[in-house]
Every structure is written in C-alpha cells, then in structure tokens.
mmCIF file of N, CA, C and O in Angstrom:
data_model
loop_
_atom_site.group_PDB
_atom_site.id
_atom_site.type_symbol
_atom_site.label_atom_id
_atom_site.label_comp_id
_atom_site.label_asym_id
_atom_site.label_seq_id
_atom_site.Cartn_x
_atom_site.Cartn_y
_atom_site.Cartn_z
ATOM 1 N N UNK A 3 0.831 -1.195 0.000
ATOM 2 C CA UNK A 3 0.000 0.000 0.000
ATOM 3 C C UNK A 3 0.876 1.260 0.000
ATOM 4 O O UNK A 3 0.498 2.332 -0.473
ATOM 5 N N UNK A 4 2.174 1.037 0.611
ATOM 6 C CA UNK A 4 2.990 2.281 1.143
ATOM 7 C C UNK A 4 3.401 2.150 -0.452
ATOM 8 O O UNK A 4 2.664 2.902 -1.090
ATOM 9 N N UNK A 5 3.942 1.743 -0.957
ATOM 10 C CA UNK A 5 4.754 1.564 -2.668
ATOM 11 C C UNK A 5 3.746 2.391 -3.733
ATOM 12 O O UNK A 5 4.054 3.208 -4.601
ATOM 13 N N UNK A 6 2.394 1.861 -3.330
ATOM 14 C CA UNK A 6 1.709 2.291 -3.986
ATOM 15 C C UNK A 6 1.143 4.285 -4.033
ATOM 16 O O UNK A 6 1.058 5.058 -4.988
ATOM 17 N N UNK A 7 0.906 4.459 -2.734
ATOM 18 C CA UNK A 7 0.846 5.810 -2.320
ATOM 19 C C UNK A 7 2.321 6.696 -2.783
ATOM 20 O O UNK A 7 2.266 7.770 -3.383
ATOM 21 N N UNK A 8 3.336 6.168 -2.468
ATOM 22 C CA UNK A 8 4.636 6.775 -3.333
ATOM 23 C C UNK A 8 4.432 6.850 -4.734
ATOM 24 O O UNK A 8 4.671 7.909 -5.314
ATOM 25 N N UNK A 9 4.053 5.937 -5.297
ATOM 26 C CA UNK A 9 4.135 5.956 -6.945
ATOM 27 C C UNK A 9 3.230 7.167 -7.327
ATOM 28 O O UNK A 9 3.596 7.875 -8.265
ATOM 29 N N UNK A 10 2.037 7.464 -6.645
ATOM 30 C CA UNK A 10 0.675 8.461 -6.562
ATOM 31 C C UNK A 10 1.473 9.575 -6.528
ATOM 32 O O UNK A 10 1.393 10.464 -7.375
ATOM 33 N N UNK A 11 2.356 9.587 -5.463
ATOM 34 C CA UNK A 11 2.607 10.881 -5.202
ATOM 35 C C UNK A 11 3.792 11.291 -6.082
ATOM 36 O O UNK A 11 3.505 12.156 -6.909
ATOM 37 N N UNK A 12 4.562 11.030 -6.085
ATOM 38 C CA UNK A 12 5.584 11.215 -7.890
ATOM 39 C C UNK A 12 4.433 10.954 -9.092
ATOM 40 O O UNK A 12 4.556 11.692 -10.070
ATOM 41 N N UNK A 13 3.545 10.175 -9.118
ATOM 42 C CA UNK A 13 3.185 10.505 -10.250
ATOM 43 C C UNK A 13 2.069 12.026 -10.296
ATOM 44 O O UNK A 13 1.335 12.478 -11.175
ATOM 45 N N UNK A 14 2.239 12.255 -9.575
ATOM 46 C CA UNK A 14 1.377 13.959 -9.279
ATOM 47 C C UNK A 14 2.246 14.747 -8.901
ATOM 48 O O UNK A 14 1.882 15.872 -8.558
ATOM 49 N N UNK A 15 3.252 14.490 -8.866
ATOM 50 C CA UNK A 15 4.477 15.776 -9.136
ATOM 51 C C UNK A 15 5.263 15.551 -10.257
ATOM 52 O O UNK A 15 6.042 16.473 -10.501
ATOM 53 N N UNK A 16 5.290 14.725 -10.914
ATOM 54 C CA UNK A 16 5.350 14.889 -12.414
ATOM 55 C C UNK A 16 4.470 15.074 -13.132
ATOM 56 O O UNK A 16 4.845 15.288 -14.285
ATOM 57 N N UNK A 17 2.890 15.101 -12.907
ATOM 58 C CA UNK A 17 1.679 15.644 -13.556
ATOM 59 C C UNK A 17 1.759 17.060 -13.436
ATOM 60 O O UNK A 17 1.697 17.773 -14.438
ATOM 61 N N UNK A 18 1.938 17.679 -11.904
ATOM 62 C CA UNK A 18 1.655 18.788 -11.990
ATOM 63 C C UNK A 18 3.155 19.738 -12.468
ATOM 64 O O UNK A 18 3.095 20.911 -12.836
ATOM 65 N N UNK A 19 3.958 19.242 -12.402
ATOM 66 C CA UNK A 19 5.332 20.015 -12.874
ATOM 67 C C UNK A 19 5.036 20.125 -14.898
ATOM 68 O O UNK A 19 4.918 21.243 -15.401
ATOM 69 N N UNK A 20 4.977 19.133 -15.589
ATOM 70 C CA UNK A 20 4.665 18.926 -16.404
ATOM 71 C C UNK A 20 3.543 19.459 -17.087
ATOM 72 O O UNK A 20 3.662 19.578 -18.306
ATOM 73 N N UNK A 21 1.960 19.972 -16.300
ATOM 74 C CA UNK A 21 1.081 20.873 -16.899
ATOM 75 C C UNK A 21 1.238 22.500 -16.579
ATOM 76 O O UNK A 21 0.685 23.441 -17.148
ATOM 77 N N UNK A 22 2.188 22.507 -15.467
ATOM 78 C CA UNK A 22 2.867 23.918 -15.528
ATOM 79 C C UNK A 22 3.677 24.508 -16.070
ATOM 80 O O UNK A 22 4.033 25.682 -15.962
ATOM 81 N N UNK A 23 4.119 23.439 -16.891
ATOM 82 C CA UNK A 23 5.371 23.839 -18.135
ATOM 83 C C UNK A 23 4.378 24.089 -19.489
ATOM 84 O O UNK A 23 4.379 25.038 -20.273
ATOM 85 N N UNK A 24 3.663 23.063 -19.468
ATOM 86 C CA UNK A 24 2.810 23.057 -20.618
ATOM 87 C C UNK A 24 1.653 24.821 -20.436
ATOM 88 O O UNK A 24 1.398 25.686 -21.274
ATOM 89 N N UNK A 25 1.352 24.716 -19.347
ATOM 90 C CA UNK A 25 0.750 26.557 -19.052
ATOM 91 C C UNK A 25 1.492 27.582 -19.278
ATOM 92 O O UNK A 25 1.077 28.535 -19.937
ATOM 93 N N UNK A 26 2.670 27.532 -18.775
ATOM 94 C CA UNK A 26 3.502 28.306 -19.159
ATOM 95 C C UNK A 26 3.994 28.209 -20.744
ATOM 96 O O UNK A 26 4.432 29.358 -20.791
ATOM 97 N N UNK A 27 4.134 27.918 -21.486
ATOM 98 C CA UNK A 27 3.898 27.434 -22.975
ATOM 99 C C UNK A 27 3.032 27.868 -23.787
ATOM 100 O O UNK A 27 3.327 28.489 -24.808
ATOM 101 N N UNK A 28 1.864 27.593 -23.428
ATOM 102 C CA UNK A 28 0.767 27.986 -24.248
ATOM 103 C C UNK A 28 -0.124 29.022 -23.806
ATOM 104 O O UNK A 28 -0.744 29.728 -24.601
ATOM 105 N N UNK A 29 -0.219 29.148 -22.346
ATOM 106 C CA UNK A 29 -1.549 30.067 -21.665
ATOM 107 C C UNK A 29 -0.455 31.402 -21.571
ATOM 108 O O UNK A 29 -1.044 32.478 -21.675
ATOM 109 N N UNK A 30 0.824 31.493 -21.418
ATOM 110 C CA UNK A 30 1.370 32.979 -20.884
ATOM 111 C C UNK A 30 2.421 32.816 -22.037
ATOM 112 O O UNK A 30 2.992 33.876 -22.291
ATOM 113 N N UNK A 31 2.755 31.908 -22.681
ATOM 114 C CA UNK A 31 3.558 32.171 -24.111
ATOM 115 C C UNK A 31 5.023 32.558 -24.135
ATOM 116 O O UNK A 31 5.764 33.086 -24.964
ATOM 117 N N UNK A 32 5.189 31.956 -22.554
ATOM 118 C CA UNK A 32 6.501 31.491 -22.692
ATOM 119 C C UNK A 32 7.464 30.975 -23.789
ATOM 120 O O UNK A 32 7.123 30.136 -24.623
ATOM 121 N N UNK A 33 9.012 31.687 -23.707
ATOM 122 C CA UNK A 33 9.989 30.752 -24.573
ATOM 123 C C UNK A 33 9.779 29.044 -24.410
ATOM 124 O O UNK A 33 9.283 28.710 -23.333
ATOM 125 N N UNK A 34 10.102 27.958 -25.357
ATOM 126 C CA UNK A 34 10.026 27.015 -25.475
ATOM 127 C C UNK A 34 11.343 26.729 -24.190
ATOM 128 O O UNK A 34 11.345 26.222 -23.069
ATOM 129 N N UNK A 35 12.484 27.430 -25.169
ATOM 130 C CA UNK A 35 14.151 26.811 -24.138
ATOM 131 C C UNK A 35 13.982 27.321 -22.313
ATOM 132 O O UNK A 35 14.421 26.624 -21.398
ATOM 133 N N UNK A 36 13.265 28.648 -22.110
ATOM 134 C CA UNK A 36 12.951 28.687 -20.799
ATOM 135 C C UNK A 36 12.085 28.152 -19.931
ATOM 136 O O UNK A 36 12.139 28.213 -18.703
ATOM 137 N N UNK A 37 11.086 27.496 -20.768
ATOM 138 C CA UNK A 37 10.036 26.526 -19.873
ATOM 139 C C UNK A 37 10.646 24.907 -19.701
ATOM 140 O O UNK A 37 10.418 24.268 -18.674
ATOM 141 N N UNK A 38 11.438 24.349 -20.832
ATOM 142 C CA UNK A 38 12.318 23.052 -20.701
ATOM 143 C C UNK A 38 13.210 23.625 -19.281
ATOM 144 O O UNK A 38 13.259 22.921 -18.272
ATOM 145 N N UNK A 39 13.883 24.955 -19.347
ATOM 146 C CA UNK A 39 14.612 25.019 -18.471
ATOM 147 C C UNK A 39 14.195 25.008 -17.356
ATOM 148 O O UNK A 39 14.807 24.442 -16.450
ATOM 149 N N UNK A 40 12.883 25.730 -17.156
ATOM 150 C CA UNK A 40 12.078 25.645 -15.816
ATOM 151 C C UNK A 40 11.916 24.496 -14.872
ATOM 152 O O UNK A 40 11.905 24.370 -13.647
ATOM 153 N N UNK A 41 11.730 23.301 -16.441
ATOM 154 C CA UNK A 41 10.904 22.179 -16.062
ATOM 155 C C UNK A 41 12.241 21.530 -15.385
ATOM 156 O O UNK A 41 12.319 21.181 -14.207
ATOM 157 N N UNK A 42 13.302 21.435 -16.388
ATOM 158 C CA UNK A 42 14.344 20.472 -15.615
ATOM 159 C C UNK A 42 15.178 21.350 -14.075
ATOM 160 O O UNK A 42 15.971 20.868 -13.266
ATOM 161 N N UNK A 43 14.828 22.192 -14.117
ATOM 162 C CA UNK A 43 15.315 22.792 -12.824
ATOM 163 C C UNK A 43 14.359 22.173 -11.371
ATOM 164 O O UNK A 43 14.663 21.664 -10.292
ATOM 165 N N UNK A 44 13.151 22.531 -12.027
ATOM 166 C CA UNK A 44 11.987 21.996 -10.881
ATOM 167 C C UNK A 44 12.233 20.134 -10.882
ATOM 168 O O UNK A 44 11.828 19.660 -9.820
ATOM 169 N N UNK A 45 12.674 19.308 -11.636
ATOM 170 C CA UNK A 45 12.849 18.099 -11.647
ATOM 171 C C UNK A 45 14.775 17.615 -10.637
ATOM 172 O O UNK A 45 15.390 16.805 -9.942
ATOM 173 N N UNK A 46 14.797 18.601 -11.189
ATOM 174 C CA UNK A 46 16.615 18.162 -10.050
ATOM 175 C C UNK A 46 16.671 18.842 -8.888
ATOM 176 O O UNK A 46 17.579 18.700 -8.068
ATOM 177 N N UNK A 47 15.282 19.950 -8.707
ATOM 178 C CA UNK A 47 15.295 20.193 -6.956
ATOM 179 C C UNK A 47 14.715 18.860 -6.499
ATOM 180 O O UNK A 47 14.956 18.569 -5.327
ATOM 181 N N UNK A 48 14.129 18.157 -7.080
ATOM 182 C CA UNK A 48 13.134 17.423 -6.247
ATOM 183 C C UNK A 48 14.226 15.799 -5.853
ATOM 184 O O UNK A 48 14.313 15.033 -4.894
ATOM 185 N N UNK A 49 14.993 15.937 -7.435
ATOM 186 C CA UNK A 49 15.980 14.645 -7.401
ATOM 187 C C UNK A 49 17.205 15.351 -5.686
ATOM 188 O O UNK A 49 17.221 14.889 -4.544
ATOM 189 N N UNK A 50 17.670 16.032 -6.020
ATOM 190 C CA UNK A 50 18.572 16.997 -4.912
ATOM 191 C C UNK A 50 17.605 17.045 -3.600
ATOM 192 O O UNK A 50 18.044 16.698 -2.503
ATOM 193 N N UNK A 51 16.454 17.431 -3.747
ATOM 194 C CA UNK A 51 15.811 16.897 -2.227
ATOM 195 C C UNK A 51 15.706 15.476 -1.676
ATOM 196 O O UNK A 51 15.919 15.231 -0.489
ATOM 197 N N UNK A 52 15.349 14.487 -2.634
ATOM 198 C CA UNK A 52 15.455 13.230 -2.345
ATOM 199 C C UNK A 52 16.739 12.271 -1.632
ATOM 200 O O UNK A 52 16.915 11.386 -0.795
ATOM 201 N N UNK A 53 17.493 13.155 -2.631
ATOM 202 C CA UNK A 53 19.050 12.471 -2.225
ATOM 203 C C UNK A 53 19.977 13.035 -0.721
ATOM 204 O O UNK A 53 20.889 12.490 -0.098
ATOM 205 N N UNK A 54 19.190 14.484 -0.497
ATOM 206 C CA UNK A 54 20.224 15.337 0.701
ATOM 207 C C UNK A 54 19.297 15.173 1.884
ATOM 208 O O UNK A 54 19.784 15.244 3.013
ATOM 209 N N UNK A 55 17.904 14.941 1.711
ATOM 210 C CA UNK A 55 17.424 14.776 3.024
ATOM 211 C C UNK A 55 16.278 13.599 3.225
ATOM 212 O O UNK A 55 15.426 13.501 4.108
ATOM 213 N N UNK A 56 16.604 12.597 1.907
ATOM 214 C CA UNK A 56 15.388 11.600 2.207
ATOM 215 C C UNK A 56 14.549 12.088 1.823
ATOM 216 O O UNK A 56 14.016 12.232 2.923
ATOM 217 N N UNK A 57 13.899 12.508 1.193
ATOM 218 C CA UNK A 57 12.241 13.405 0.878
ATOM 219 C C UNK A 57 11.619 13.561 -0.368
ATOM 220 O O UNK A 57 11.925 12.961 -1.399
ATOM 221 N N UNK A 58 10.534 14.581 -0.194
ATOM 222 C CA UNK A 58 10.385 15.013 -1.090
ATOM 223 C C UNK A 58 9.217 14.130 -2.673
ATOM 224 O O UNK A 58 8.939 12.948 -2.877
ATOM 225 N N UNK A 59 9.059 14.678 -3.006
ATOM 226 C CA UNK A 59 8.080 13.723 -3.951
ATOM 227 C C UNK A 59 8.634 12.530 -5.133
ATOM 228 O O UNK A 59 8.018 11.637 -5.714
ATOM 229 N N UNK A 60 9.801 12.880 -5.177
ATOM 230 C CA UNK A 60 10.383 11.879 -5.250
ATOM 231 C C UNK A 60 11.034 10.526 -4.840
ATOM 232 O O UNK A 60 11.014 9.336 -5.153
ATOM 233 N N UNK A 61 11.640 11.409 -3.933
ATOM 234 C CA UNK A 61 12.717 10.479 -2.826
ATOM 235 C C UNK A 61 12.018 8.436 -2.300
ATOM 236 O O UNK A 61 12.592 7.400 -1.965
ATOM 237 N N UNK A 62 10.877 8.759 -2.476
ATOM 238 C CA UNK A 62 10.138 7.673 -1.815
ATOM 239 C C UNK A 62 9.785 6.218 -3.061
ATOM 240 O O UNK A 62 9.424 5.091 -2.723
ATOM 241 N N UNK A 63 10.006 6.661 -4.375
ATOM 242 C CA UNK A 63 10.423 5.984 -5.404
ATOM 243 C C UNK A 63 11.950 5.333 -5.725
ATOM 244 O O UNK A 63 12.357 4.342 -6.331
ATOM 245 N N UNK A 64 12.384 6.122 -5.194
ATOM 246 C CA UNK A 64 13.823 5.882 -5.282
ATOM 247 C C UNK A 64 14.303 4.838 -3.984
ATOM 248 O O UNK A 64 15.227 4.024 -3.954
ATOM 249 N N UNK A 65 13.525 5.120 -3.176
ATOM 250 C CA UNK A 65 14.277 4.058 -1.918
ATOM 251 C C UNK A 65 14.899 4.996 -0.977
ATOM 252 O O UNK A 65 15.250 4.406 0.045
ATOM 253 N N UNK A 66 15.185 6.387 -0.965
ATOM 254 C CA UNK A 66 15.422 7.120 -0.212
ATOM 255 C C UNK A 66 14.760 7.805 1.222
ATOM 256 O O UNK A 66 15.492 8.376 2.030
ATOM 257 N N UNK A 67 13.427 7.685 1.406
ATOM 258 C CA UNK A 67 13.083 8.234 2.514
ATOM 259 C C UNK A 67 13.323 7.707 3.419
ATOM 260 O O UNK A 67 13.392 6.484 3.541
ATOM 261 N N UNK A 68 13.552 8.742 4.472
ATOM 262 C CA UNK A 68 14.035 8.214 6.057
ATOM 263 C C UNK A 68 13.068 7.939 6.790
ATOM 264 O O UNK A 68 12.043 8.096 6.127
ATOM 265 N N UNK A 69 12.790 7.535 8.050
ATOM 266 C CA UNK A 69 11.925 7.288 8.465
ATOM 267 C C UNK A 69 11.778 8.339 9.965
ATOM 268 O O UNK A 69 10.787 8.246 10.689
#
C-alpha cells in the first residue's frame, strides 16, 4: 500500500510540474528553451531533495526516505 501511495505521489508531481510547463507554454507564451529550463530545474530540486534529506516527492520511489 505504502509503494503504492509513493508511486501516486511522484506521479502527481510529475503531472503537476509537467502541466505547468505546458501553461507556461501555451496560456502565458513562454519561450520554449525557458520553460524546458524551468521544467528540468523543478525536476533536479526534487531529485537533490530526495538524495540530501530523504524526501520530497520523489525520494520515496527511489528508496530514499528516512523514516
């Protein structure tokens, strides 16, 4: 159940990181190269949170959270 609730929760922080790139894109008409950049910045805080303190919406896919 716990595996499963992790997978939920990365997979809704890659939903919502991913339709905020896509908003930023099309609804406010953002550069293409600054919203990729956005996106992979917001994707290696979350990898960099996982790895420095256990956490994070990632971290719990990976095998990293502390307890």
């Amino acid at each position: 159940k716990k595996a499963l609730e992790d997978a939920h929760e990365a997979q809704k922080f890659f939903g919502d990181a991913i339709t905020d790139s896509l908003g930023d894109l099309i609804i406010d008409g953002g550069k293409a190269t600054d919203v990729l950049k956005s996106l992979v910045k917001q994707l290696a805080r979350a990898a960099l949170q996982a790895a420095l303190v256990g956490g994070g919406p990632i971290g719990s896919i990976y095998g990293v959270v502390r307890a």
